Coordinates of C-alpha atoms in Angstrom, one line a residue:
Chain A
M626 CA 115.1 117.4 76.0
M627 CA 117.1 116.9 72.8
G628 CA 120.0 118.6 74.4
L629 CA 119.9 116.1 77.3
L630 CA 119.8 113.1 75.0
V631 CA 122.8 114.3 73.1
Q632 CA 124.7 115.0 76.4
G633 CA 123.8 111.6 77.7
V634 CA 125.0 109.8 74.6
L635 CA 128.3 111.8 74.5
L636 CA 128.9 111.1 78.2
G637 CA 128.4 107.4 77.2
G638 CA 131.3 107.7 74.9
Y639 CA 133.5 108.7 77.9
Y640 CA 132.3 105.7 79.9
A641 CA 133.0 103.4 76.9
I642 CA 136.6 104.5 76.9
L643 CA 136.7 104.0 80.6
A644 CA 135.2 100.5 80.3
A645 CA 137.3 99.4 77.4
G646 CA 140.4 98.3 79.4
L647 CA 138.4 96.7 82.1
A648 CA 136.3 94.6 79.7
F649 CA 139.3 93.8 77.6
L650 CA 141.3 92.4 80.5
Y651 CA 138.4 90.4 81.7
S652 CA 137.5 88.9 78.4
V653 CA 141.0 87.9 77.4
M654 CA 142.6 87.1 80.7
G655 CA 139.6 86.5 83.1
I656 CA 140.9 89.2 85.5
I657 CA 138.7 91.8 87.0
N658 CA 141.1 94.6 87.8
L659 CA 139.8 96.4 90.8
A660 CA 142.6 99.0 90.5
H661 CA 141.3 100.0 87.1
G662 CA 140.0 103.3 88.1
A663 CA 143.0 104.1 90.3
L664 CA 145.3 103.4 87.3
A665 CA 143.3 105.8 85.1
V666 CA 143.8 108.5 87.8
V667 CA 147.5 107.7 87.8
A668 CA 147.6 108.3 84.0
A669 CA 145.8 111.7 84.5
Y670 CA 148.4 112.7 87.1
M671 CA 151.2 111.7 84.8
L672 CA 149.8 113.9 82.1
L673 CA 149.3 116.7 84.6
L674 CA 153.0 116.5 85.7
F675 CA 154.1 116.5 82.1
S676 CA 152.2 119.6 81.2
Q677 CA 153.2 121.4 84.4
M678 CA 156.9 120.6 83.9
T679 CA 157.1 121.3 80.1
G680 CA 154.2 123.7 79.6
M681 CA 153.3 121.5 76.6
S682 CA 149.8 120.2 75.7
P683 CA 148.8 117.0 77.4
F684 CA 148.2 115.6 73.9
V685 CA 151.9 115.7 73.4
G686 CA 152.2 114.1 76.9
L687 CA 150.2 111.1 75.7
L688 CA 153.2 110.3 73.5
L689 CA 155.1 109.6 76.7
V690 CA 152.4 108.5 79.0
L691 CA 150.8 105.8 76.8
P692 CA 154.1 103.9 76.4
A693 CA 154.7 104.4 80.1
M694 CA 151.2 102.8 80.8
A695 CA 152.1 99.9 78.5
V696 CA 155.2 99.3 80.5
I697 CA 153.3 99.5 83.8
G698 CA 150.8 97.0 82.3
V699 CA 153.6 94.5 81.7
I700 CA 155.0 95.0 85.2
V701 CA 151.6 94.6 86.8
E702 CA 151.0 91.5 84.7
R703 CA 154.3 90.0 85.8
G704 CA 154.1 91.1 89.4
I705 CA 150.4 90.8 90.2
F706 CA 148.0 89.5 87.6
E707 CA 150.0 86.4 86.7
P708 CA 151.0 85.2 90.1
S709 CA 147.6 85.9 91.6
S710 CA 145.6 84.3 88.9
R711 CA 147.5 81.1 89.5
G712 CA 145.7 80.9 92.8
G713 CA 142.3 81.3 91.3
P714 CA 140.2 84.3 90.3
L715 CA 139.4 85.3 93.9
L716 CA 143.0 86.0 94.8
A717 CA 143.3 88.3 91.8
V718 CA 140.3 90.3 93.2
L719 CA 142.0 90.7 96.5
A720 CA 145.4 91.6 95.1
T721 CA 144.1 94.2 92.7
F722 CA 141.9 95.6 95.5
G723 CA 145.1 95.9 97.6
M724 CA 146.8 97.6 94.7
S725 CA 144.0 100.2 94.4
V726 CA 144.3 101.0 98.1
V727 CA 148.0 101.5 97.7
I728 CA 147.7 103.6 94.6
D729 CA 145.0 105.9 96.0
N730 CA 146.9 106.6 99.1
L731 CA 150.3 107.1 97.4
L732 CA 148.6 109.6 95.1
F733 CA 147.1 111.4 98.2
Q734 CA 150.5 111.3 99.9
Q735 CA 152.2 112.8 96.8
F736 CA 149.6 115.3 95.5
G737 CA 147.3 116.1 98.5
A738 CA 143.6 116.2 98.4
N739 CA 143.2 119.1 95.9
T740 CA 141.2 118.4 92.8
Q741 CA 143.2 118.9 89.6
S742 CA 142.3 119.2 85.9
L743 CA 144.1 119.2 82.6
A744 CA 141.5 121.7 81.3
N745 CA 144.0 124.6 81.8
F746 CA 146.5 123.0 79.4
I747 CA 144.2 122.4 76.4
G748 CA 143.3 126.0 75.7
D749 CA 139.8 126.9 74.5
L750 CA 139.1 123.2 73.7
S751 CA 137.9 122.8 77.3
W752 CA 134.9 125.1 77.0
D753 CA 134.4 125.5 73.2
S754 CA 131.2 124.1 71.7
W755 CA 129.4 123.8 68.4
D756 CA 126.1 125.4 67.9
L757 CA 123.8 122.8 66.4
G758 CA 120.9 125.4 66.0
G759 CA 117.8 125.6 68.0
G760 CA 119.7 126.5 71.1
L761 CA 121.5 123.2 71.1
Y762 CA 125.2 123.3 71.9
V763 CA 127.6 120.4 72.2
G764 CA 131.0 120.7 73.9
K765 CA 133.8 120.0 71.5
I766 CA 135.7 117.9 74.1
S767 CA 132.7 115.7 74.6
V768 CA 132.4 115.1 70.9
Y769 CA 136.1 114.3 70.6
T770 CA 135.8 112.0 73.6
F771 CA 133.0 110.1 71.9
L772 CA 134.9 109.8 68.6
T773 CA 137.9 108.5 70.6
A774 CA 135.7 105.9 72.1
V775 CA 134.6 104.7 68.7
F776 CA 138.2 104.8 67.5
V777 CA 139.5 102.8 70.6
L778 CA 136.8 100.2 70.4
G779 CA 137.1 99.9 66.6
G780 CA 140.8 99.6 67.0
L781 CA 140.5 96.8 69.5
Q782 CA 138.0 95.0 67.2
L783 CA 140.3 95.3 64.2
L784 CA 143.3 94.2 66.2
L785 CA 141.5 91.1 67.6
T786 CA 140.0 90.2 64.3
F787 CA 142.6 90.8 61.6
T788 CA 146.1 90.8 63.1
P789 CA 148.2 87.8 64.1
V790 CA 148.6 89.2 67.6
G791 CA 144.8 89.5 67.9
R792 CA 144.3 85.9 66.7
A793 CA 146.9 84.8 69.3
I794 CA 145.2 86.7 72.0
R795 CA 141.8 85.2 71.2
A796 CA 143.3 81.7 71.0
T797 CA 145.0 82.1 74.4
A798 CA 141.8 83.5 75.9
Q799 CA 139.8 80.5 74.6
D800 CA 142.1 77.8 75.7
S801 CA 145.6 78.7 76.7
D802 CA 146.9 75.2 77.0
T803 CA 145.9 74.3 73.5
A804 CA 147.2 77.6 72.3
G805 CA 150.5 76.6 73.9
L806 CA 150.5 73.3 72.0
I807 CA 150.5 75.1 68.7
G808 CA 153.4 77.2 69.7
L809 CA 151.9 80.3 71.2
D810 CA 153.8 81.7 74.2
A811 CA 151.0 82.3 76.6
R812 CA 153.1 84.4 78.9
R813 CA 154.1 86.8 76.1
I814 CA 150.5 87.0 74.9
R815 CA 149.3 87.9 78.4
M816 CA 151.9 90.6 78.7
I817 CA 150.8 92.1 75.3
S818 CA 147.2 91.9 76.3
S819 CA 147.9 93.7 79.6
A820 CA 149.9 96.4 77.8
I821 CA 147.1 97.0 75.4
A822 CA 144.6 97.2 78.2
F823 CA 146.8 99.7 80.1
I824 CA 147.1 101.9 77.0
T825 CA 143.4 102.2 76.9
I826 CA 143.4 103.0 80.6
G827 CA 145.9 105.8 79.7
I828 CA 143.5 107.2 77.1
A829 CA 140.7 107.0 79.7
G830 CA 142.9 109.0 82.1
A831 CA 143.5 111.6 79.5
A832 CA 139.7 111.9 78.8
L833 CA 139.1 112.1 82.6
G834 CA 141.6 114.9 83.1
M835 CA 140.5 117.0 80.1
R836 CA 136.8 116.9 80.5
S837 CA 136.5 117.1 84.3
S838 CA 138.6 117.2 87.4
F839 CA 140.2 114.4 89.4
S840 CA 141.6 113.8 92.8
P841 CA 143.6 110.9 94.5
Y842 CA 140.5 109.0 95.6
A843 CA 138.6 109.3 92.3
G844 CA 139.5 105.8 91.2
G845 CA 136.8 104.0 93.0
A846 CA 134.0 105.9 91.3
L847 CA 135.6 105.4 87.9
L848 CA 135.9 101.7 88.5
L849 CA 132.2 101.5 89.3
F850 CA 131.3 103.5 86.1
A851 CA 133.4 101.3 84.0
F852 CA 132.0 98.2 85.5
Q853 CA 128.4 99.3 85.2
A854 CA 128.9 100.3 81.5
T855 CA 130.5 96.8 80.8
V856 CA 127.8 94.9 82.6
I857 CA 124.9 96.9 81.1
G858 CA 126.0 96.6 77.5
G859 CA 128.6 93.8 77.4
T860 CA 127.0 90.6 76.2
A861 CA 127.3 90.0 72.5
T862 CA 129.9 92.3 71.0
I863 CA 132.8 94.6 71.7
W864 CA 130.5 97.5 70.9
G865 CA 128.3 96.4 73.8
T866 CA 130.7 98.5 75.9
L867 CA 129.7 101.6 73.9
I868 CA 126.0 100.7 74.1
G869 CA 126.4 100.1 77.9
G870 CA 128.2 103.4 78.3
I871 CA 125.5 105.3 76.4
I872 CA 122.7 103.7 78.5
L873 CA 124.6 104.6 81.6
G874 CA 125.3 108.1 80.4
L875 CA 121.6 108.7 79.5
A876 CA 120.4 107.3 82.8
Q877 CA 122.7 109.6 84.8
T878 CA 121.9 112.6 82.7
L879 CA 118.1 112.1 83.0
G880 CA 118.4 111.2 86.7
A881 CA 120.2 114.4 87.4
Q882 CA 117.2 116.3 86.0
I883 CA 115.0 114.7 88.6
A884 CA 117.1 115.4 91.7
P885 CA 120.7 116.5 92.4
Q886 CA 121.7 113.0 93.6
G887 CA 119.7 111.5 90.7
F888 CA 122.9 111.4 88.6
L889 CA 124.4 108.5 90.4
I890 CA 121.2 106.9 91.5
G891 CA 119.9 106.8 87.9
G892 CA 123.0 105.0 86.8
N893 CA 122.9 102.5 89.7
L894 CA 119.2 101.8 89.2
V895 CA 119.7 101.1 85.5
F896 CA 122.6 98.7 86.4
F897 CA 120.4 96.7 88.8
A898 CA 117.5 96.8 86.4
V899 CA 119.7 95.2 83.7
L900 CA 120.9 92.6 86.2
F901 CA 117.4 91.8 87.1
I902 CA 116.3 91.5 83.5
R903 CA 119.2 89.1 82.8
L904 CA 118.2 87.2 85.9
L905 CA 114.7 86.7 84.4
R906 CA 116.1 85.8 81.0
G907 CA 118.7 83.5 82.5
D908 CA 121.7 84.5 80.5
M909 CA 124.5 86.2 82.4
N910 CA 127.6 85.5 80.3
W911 CA 129.7 88.6 80.6
R912 CA 132.7 86.8 79.1
S913 CA 130.9 86.5 75.7
V914 CA 132.4 89.8 74.8
L915 CA 134.6 87.7 72.6
R916 CA 131.9 85.9 70.8
L917 CA 131.3 88.3 68.0
N918 CA 135.0 88.2 67.2
R919 CA 134.9 84.5 67.0
K920 CA 131.9 84.6 64.7
A921 CA 133.6 87.3 62.6
T922 CA 136.5 85.0 61.8
Q923 CA 134.4 82.0 61.1
Chain B
M1442 CA 149.9 44.7 112.6
N1443 CA 146.4 45.8 112.4
P1444 CA 146.0 49.4 111.4
S1445 CA 143.2 50.9 113.3
Y1446 CA 141.7 54.3 112.7
R1447 CA 139.2 56.5 114.1
I1448 CA 137.6 59.7 113.0
E1449 CA 137.8 62.4 115.6
R1450 CA 136.3 65.8 115.9
W1451 CA 137.3 66.8 119.4
T1452 CA 141.0 66.9 120.0
T1453 CA 142.7 67.8 123.3
A1454 CA 143.6 71.2 121.8
S1455 CA 140.1 71.9 120.9
R1456 CA 138.7 70.8 124.3
I1457 CA 141.1 73.2 126.0
S1458 CA 140.4 76.0 123.7
V1459 CA 136.6 75.8 124.1
W1460 CA 137.2 76.1 127.8
V1461 CA 139.5 79.1 127.2
F1462 CA 136.8 80.7 125.1
A1463 CA 134.2 80.2 127.8
L1464 CA 136.6 81.6 130.4
L1465 CA 137.3 84.6 128.2
F1466 CA 133.6 85.2 127.9
L1467 CA 133.2 85.1 131.7
A1468 CA 136.2 87.4 132.1
A1469 CA 134.6 89.8 129.7
C1470 CA 131.4 89.7 131.6
F1471 CA 133.2 90.7 134.8
L1472 CA 135.1 93.3 132.9
S1473 CA 131.9 95.0 131.8
Q1474 CA 130.9 95.4 135.4
S1475 CA 134.1 96.7 136.8
G1476 CA 136.3 97.8 133.9
N1477 CA 137.4 101.3 133.2
D1478 CA 136.0 103.5 130.4
S1479 CA 138.7 103.4 127.8
L1480 CA 139.1 99.6 128.2
L1481 CA 135.3 99.2 127.6
S1482 CA 135.2 101.4 124.5
R1483 CA 138.3 99.8 123.0
G1484 CA 136.6 96.5 123.7
V1485 CA 133.6 97.5 121.6
V1486 CA 136.0 98.4 118.7
L1487 CA 137.6 94.9 118.9
F1488 CA 134.2 93.2 118.9
V1489 CA 133.2 95.2 115.8
Y1490 CA 136.4 94.0 114.0
V1491 CA 135.8 90.4 115.1
L1492 CA 132.2 90.6 113.7
L1493 CA 133.3 92.1 110.4
A1494 CA 136.2 89.6 110.0
A1495 CA 134.1 86.6 110.9
T1496 CA 131.2 87.4 108.6
W1497 CA 133.5 88.4 105.7
N1498 CA 135.4 85.2 106.2
A1499 CA 132.1 83.2 106.2
L1500 CA 131.2 84.9 102.9
A1501 CA 134.6 84.6 101.2
G1502 CA 136.3 81.7 102.9
F1503 CA 133.3 79.3 103.1
A1504 CA 130.8 80.4 100.4
G1505 CA 133.5 81.6 98.0
L1506 CA 132.0 85.1 97.6
M1507 CA 134.5 87.9 97.7
S1508 CA 132.7 91.1 98.4
V1509 CA 134.0 94.6 98.4
G1510 CA 130.6 96.0 99.3
Q1511 CA 130.0 94.8 102.9
Q1512 CA 130.0 98.4 103.9
A1513 CA 126.5 98.5 102.5
F1514 CA 125.2 96.5 105.5
F1515 CA 127.5 98.2 107.9
G1516 CA 126.1 101.6 106.9
L1517 CA 122.5 100.4 106.7
G1518 CA 122.8 98.9 110.2
A1519 CA 123.8 102.2 111.6
Y1520 CA 121.2 104.0 109.5
F1521 CA 118.2 101.9 110.6
A1522 CA 119.3 102.1 114.2
I1523 CA 119.1 105.9 113.9
R1524 CA 115.9 105.8 112.0
L1525 CA 114.1 103.5 114.4
S1526 CA 115.4 105.4 117.4
D1527 CA 114.1 108.6 115.9
S1528 CA 110.7 107.1 115.6
G1529 CA 110.6 106.2 119.2
V1530 CA 112.1 102.7 119.6
P1531 CA 114.3 102.4 122.7
V1532 CA 117.9 103.0 121.5
F1533 CA 119.4 99.6 122.2
A1534 CA 116.4 97.7 120.9
A1535 CA 116.7 99.8 117.8
M1536 CA 120.2 98.6 117.3
G1537 CA 119.2 95.0 117.4
L1538 CA 116.1 95.5 115.4
S1539 CA 118.1 97.3 112.8
A1540 CA 120.3 94.3 112.1
I1541 CA 117.2 92.1 111.7
I1542 CA 115.7 94.6 109.1
V1543 CA 119.0 94.7 107.2
A1544 CA 119.1 90.9 107.2
A1545 CA 115.6 90.8 105.8
L1546 CA 116.5 93.4 103.1
S1547 CA 119.5 91.4 102.1
W1548 CA 117.4 88.4 101.2
P1549 CA 115.9 90.0 98.0
M1550 CA 119.3 91.6 97.3
S1551 CA 120.9 88.1 97.3
I1552 CA 118.6 86.9 94.5
V1553 CA 120.1 89.4 92.1
M1554 CA 123.7 89.6 93.5
L1555 CA 124.3 85.8 93.6
R1556 CA 123.9 85.6 89.9
L1557 CA 127.2 87.4 89.6
K1558 CA 130.4 85.4 89.6
D1559 CA 133.8 86.1 91.3
G1560 CA 135.1 89.6 90.5
E1561 CA 131.7 90.6 89.1
F1562 CA 130.1 89.8 92.4
A1563 CA 132.9 91.8 94.2
I1564 CA 132.4 95.0 92.2
G1565 CA 128.6 94.4 92.0
M1566 CA 128.5 94.6 95.8
W1567 CA 130.4 97.8 95.7
V1568 CA 127.8 99.2 93.3
L1569 CA 125.1 98.0 95.8
A1570 CA 126.9 99.8 98.6
S1571 CA 127.1 103.0 96.6
L1572 CA 123.4 102.8 95.9
C1573 CA 122.5 102.2 99.5
H1574 CA 124.7 105.2 100.5
L1575 CA 122.9 107.4 98.0
L1576 CA 119.4 106.3 99.0
V1577 CA 120.2 106.8 102.7
N1578 CA 121.3 110.3 101.8
L1579 CA 117.9 111.0 100.4
D1580 CA 116.3 110.6 103.9
P1581 CA 115.8 114.1 105.2
L1582 CA 116.6 112.9 108.7
I1583 CA 120.2 112.2 107.7
Q1584 CA 120.7 115.7 106.1
G1585 CA 122.9 114.4 103.3
E1586 CA 126.6 114.1 104.0
T1587 CA 126.2 116.3 107.1
G1588 CA 124.8 113.4 109.0
I1589 CA 123.2 113.2 112.4
S1590 CA 123.9 111.9 115.9
L1591 CA 122.2 109.2 117.8
I1592 CA 120.7 111.6 120.3
A1593 CA 118.7 109.0 122.2
L1594 CA 122.0 107.8 123.8
N1595 CA 122.1 111.0 125.8
A1596 CA 119.4 109.6 127.9
Y1597 CA 122.0 107.4 129.6
D1598 CA 124.9 108.8 131.6
P1599 CA 128.2 108.0 129.8
E1600 CA 129.3 105.3 132.2
T1601 CA 126.1 103.3 132.1
R1602 CA 126.0 103.7 128.3
R1603 CA 129.5 102.2 128.0
V1604 CA 128.6 99.2 130.2
I1605 CA 125.4 98.5 128.3
L1606 CA 127.1 99.0 124.9
F1607 CA 130.0 96.7 125.9
T1608 CA 127.6 94.0 127.1
F1609 CA 125.6 94.4 124.0
A1610 CA 128.7 94.0 121.8
L1611 CA 129.9 91.0 123.8
V1612 CA 126.6 89.2 123.6
S1613 CA 126.0 89.9 120.0
T1614 CA 129.5 88.9 119.0
T1615 CA 129.3 85.7 121.0
A1616 CA 125.9 85.0 119.4
V1617 CA 127.1 85.6 115.9
L1618 CA 130.3 83.5 116.4
G1619 CA 128.3 80.8 118.1
F1620 CA 125.8 80.6 115.4
L1621 CA 128.5 80.4 112.8
F1622 CA 130.3 77.7 114.8
F1623 CA 127.2 75.5 115.0
L1624 CA 126.4 76.2 111.4
L1625 CA 129.9 74.9 110.4
Q1626 CA 129.6 71.9 112.7
S1627 CA 126.3 70.8 111.2
R1628 CA 125.7 69.0 107.9
F1629 CA 125.4 72.4 106.4
G1630 CA 129.0 73.2 107.3
T1631 CA 130.2 70.2 105.5
A1632 CA 128.2 71.3 102.5
L1633 CA 129.7 74.8 102.8
Q1634 CA 133.3 73.4 102.8
A1635 CA 132.5 71.4 99.7
I1636 CA 131.2 74.6 98.0
R1637 CA 134.4 76.4 99.1
D1638 CA 136.6 73.8 97.5
N1639 CA 134.6 73.4 94.3
D1640 CA 131.0 74.7 94.0
E1641 CA 130.2 72.9 90.7
A1642 CA 131.3 69.6 92.1
A1643 CA 129.4 70.2 95.3
G1644 CA 126.3 71.0 93.2
S1645 CA 126.6 67.7 91.3
L1646 CA 126.8 65.8 94.6
G1647 CA 123.4 67.2 95.5
V1648 CA 124.4 70.2 97.6
N1649 CA 122.0 73.1 97.1
V1650 CA 124.7 75.6 96.4
L1651 CA 122.5 78.6 95.8
K1652 CA 120.6 78.1 99.0
A1653 CA 123.7 77.7 101.0
K1654 CA 125.3 80.8 99.6
R1655 CA 122.1 82.8 100.2
L1656 CA 122.0 81.8 103.9
I1657 CA 125.6 82.9 104.3
F1658 CA 124.9 86.1 102.4
V1659 CA 122.1 87.0 104.7
F1660 CA 124.1 85.9 107.8
A1661 CA 127.0 88.2 106.7
A1662 CA 124.6 91.1 106.1
F1663 CA 123.2 90.6 109.7
G1664 CA 126.7 90.5 111.2
G1665 CA 127.8 93.6 109.2
A1666 CA 124.6 95.5 110.3
I1667 CA 125.2 94.6 114.0
A1668 CA 128.8 95.8 113.6
G1669 CA 127.5 99.1 112.0
A1670 CA 125.0 99.6 114.8
L1671 CA 127.7 99.0 117.5
W1672 CA 130.0 101.4 115.7
L1673 CA 127.3 104.0 115.8
G1674 CA 126.7 103.3 119.5
A1675 CA 130.4 103.9 120.2
N1676 CA 130.9 106.9 118.0
I1677 CA 127.4 108.4 118.3
S1678 CA 127.6 110.5 115.1
F1679 CA 126.4 109.1 111.8
Q1680 CA 128.0 110.6 108.6
P1681 CA 127.1 108.4 105.7
K1682 CA 130.5 108.8 104.0
T1683 CA 132.4 107.3 106.9
Y1684 CA 130.0 104.3 107.2
F1685 CA 129.6 103.5 103.6
G1686 CA 133.3 104.0 102.7
V1687 CA 135.1 101.2 100.9
Q1688 CA 137.9 101.3 103.5
W1689 CA 135.7 99.0 105.6
S1690 CA 136.1 96.4 102.9
A1691 CA 139.8 97.0 102.9
Y1692 CA 139.9 96.3 106.6
M1693 CA 137.9 93.1 106.3
I1694 CA 140.0 91.8 103.5
F1695 CA 143.2 92.7 105.5
M1696 CA 141.9 90.9 108.6
V1697 CA 140.8 87.8 106.9
L1698 CA 143.8 87.5 104.6
V1699 CA 146.3 88.0 107.4
G1700 CA 144.5 85.8 109.8
G1701 CA 143.9 83.0 107.4
I1702 CA 141.0 82.8 104.9
G1703 CA 138.6 79.9 105.3
T1704 CA 139.4 79.1 108.9
F1705 CA 137.2 80.1 111.8
E1706 CA 140.1 80.8 114.1
G1707 CA 142.0 82.7 111.5
A1708 CA 139.4 85.5 111.1
I1709 CA 139.3 86.1 114.8
L1710 CA 143.1 86.1 114.9
G1711 CA 143.2 88.6 112.0
A1712 CA 140.8 90.9 113.8
I1713 CA 143.0 90.9 116.9
V1714 CA 146.1 91.6 114.7
F1715 CA 144.3 94.4 112.9
F1716 CA 143.1 95.8 116.3
I1717 CA 146.7 95.9 117.5
I1718 CA 148.1 97.4 114.3
E1719 CA 145.3 100.0 114.3
T1720 CA 146.0 100.9 117.9
F1721 CA 149.6 101.7 117.3
F1722 CA 149.8 102.8 113.7
A1723 CA 146.5 104.5 112.8
A1724 CA 148.1 107.8 113.6
F1725 CA 150.3 107.4 110.6
G1726 CA 147.3 108.1 108.4
V1727 CA 148.1 107.6 104.7
W1728 CA 151.1 105.4 105.3
Y1729 CA 149.1 103.2 107.5
L1730 CA 146.6 102.6 104.7
I1731 CA 149.4 102.1 102.2
G1732 CA 150.8 99.5 104.5
L1733 CA 147.4 97.7 104.8
G1734 CA 147.1 97.7 101.0
T1735 CA 150.6 96.3 100.6
A1736 CA 149.9 93.6 103.1
A1737 CA 146.8 92.6 101.2
I1738 CA 148.8 92.3 98.0
V1739 CA 151.7 90.4 99.6
F1740 CA 149.5 88.0 101.5
S1741 CA 147.3 87.2 98.5
L1742 CA 150.4 86.6 96.3
V1743 CA 152.8 84.8 98.5
F1744 CA 151.0 83.8 101.7
P1745 CA 147.4 83.1 100.8
Q1746 CA 146.7 80.8 103.7
G1747 CA 147.4 83.5 106.2
I1748 CA 148.9 83.0 109.6
W1749 CA 146.3 80.5 110.9
G1750 CA 146.4 78.5 107.6
T1751 CA 150.1 78.1 108.1
V1752 CA 149.7 77.0 111.7
V1753 CA 147.1 74.4 110.6
R1754 CA 149.3 73.1 107.9
K1755 CA 152.5 72.9 110.0
W1756 CA 151.1 71.5 113.3
N1757 CA 147.7 70.3 112.3
L1758 CA 146.4 72.4 115.2
H1759 CA 142.7 73.0 115.4
L1760 CA 141.4 75.1 118.3
L1761 CA 137.8 74.5 117.4
P1762 CA 136.1 71.2 116.6
I1763 CA 134.9 72.1 113.1
G1764 CA 136.5 69.6 110.7
R1765 CA 137.0 65.9 111.2
R1766 CA 140.4 64.3 111.5
L1767 CA 141.4 60.8 110.6
S1768 CA 143.9 59.3 113.0
I1769 CA 145.6 56.1 112.1
S1770 CA 147.6 54.1 114.5
N1771 CA 149.6 51.0 113.7
E1772 CA 149.4 49.4 117.2
K1773 CA 147.4 46.4 117.9

């Protein structure tokens, strides 16, 4: 039982990384990016290509892939997010959904249906574990993933709270017209925000590839996990993402104990249970992810 | 000079087009009696697309609810048809009954789902579809992803089966479109168009926004379920993955975006365009899907009114008497 709980919590760290970019884009730009999962898969394939071609570790590959993701983030912001959000939030939903269909099928066209993994390129890290005593083992990669989640979310928090760029991002998120009046270039801020979100998507892609396998059509499921983690946890603070991820991870791990399909059903049920509780309590403000940061600076 | 004006609903174009629709309906009825097999089965496919496009358009274009989870109702419609037929309900009755059950189920779902806004609603519906898929897989009858066939259809010889199915599709599509048409013509339709344009402002004018959205949500679930049951009737086999797949949402979005979101005629036009494209290009597999996705991006970015929206804007042509037009003449 203890083992299950630890597993569930560590899995939650993975979901938190996955959710970070989705929640960040939504809270600062009001865009729900339906291609989020597909983009994480793209990052995983880029790392795979790098390791296959150079024989080097995907950790080295991140040095190339993360900047590449940032550039893609800027391009997508200029090409899709910005023009579509001018027509209202609904068009952005359609455009990013179209983007996910295109990405999924291009990946399939390029790489075929085979499942791939980065596990072969990270040596014994993929199976090594620590013995916590009492027959309790935790996989090293899971622990590292969890620590990365804490690092990524903490980094976002520090960035938003203490840096000039972070202040500019928050100001633009709250009221981009007024932010423009005091001399902030909203377009530039949006490009930076998008680049930051895409870097976290790149990290999520690395976590995906190293701890499990992926295939061209894996993006949809990833989007759903990220979304569920964000909705379950994301009300008051940026750390809500981590809490949401952990609740989702626990629900899935425990669900899997009951029935083979229980893994996904457990997660989905918790998601709807949380929605239902919110319905009864009457607060449903997912955008308040930023609130803590606002308080932190006051 | 005394400017006189009148508010008109029926125009010459709309009078003609209602007659054309009625004639098409009669032609389709005759077709069902004498048509050949492949024509009839392609006809059912077209009706399924029209149903999906019209109901998705009602949801997105009129109630402002973008869903990427309508495959939930499509899949459930097929599932309940099989379930009922397995427990002894005559097969075509099972198909109709299934849609009613799904509509009834969608009512409690709407209470939770309609709390979500915009993109949250979109993905939330996807989660709902994935949950429905998983729960259907739990039913031992379905045998997980292996699926099952609608065996009861074997009681009919193939020719009779096609004729009945085509007639069933024709009648249900006409009924769904007709219901939507009268809904839009009524007071409720005016309220819906107000909600589409700005739901907060509509609410402040006394429109019961939530109630209107809920009605459309249930209506769209019903239409999706009928489409799913028809698809099952045409393809006989039920594999959960193909019915609950998100590609159905991609098709609906493509049809409505291309045809013209928020216009009754546009959704039907989009379904016909999609039907033609699918007939000629589906064999291209992956590239076909890439093309659909690209079209969705391009239309939402540069051409969001779609084909019909552009026609309306350019020529002020309305084939169906849904809105009201003000015509001003400066003659005495």
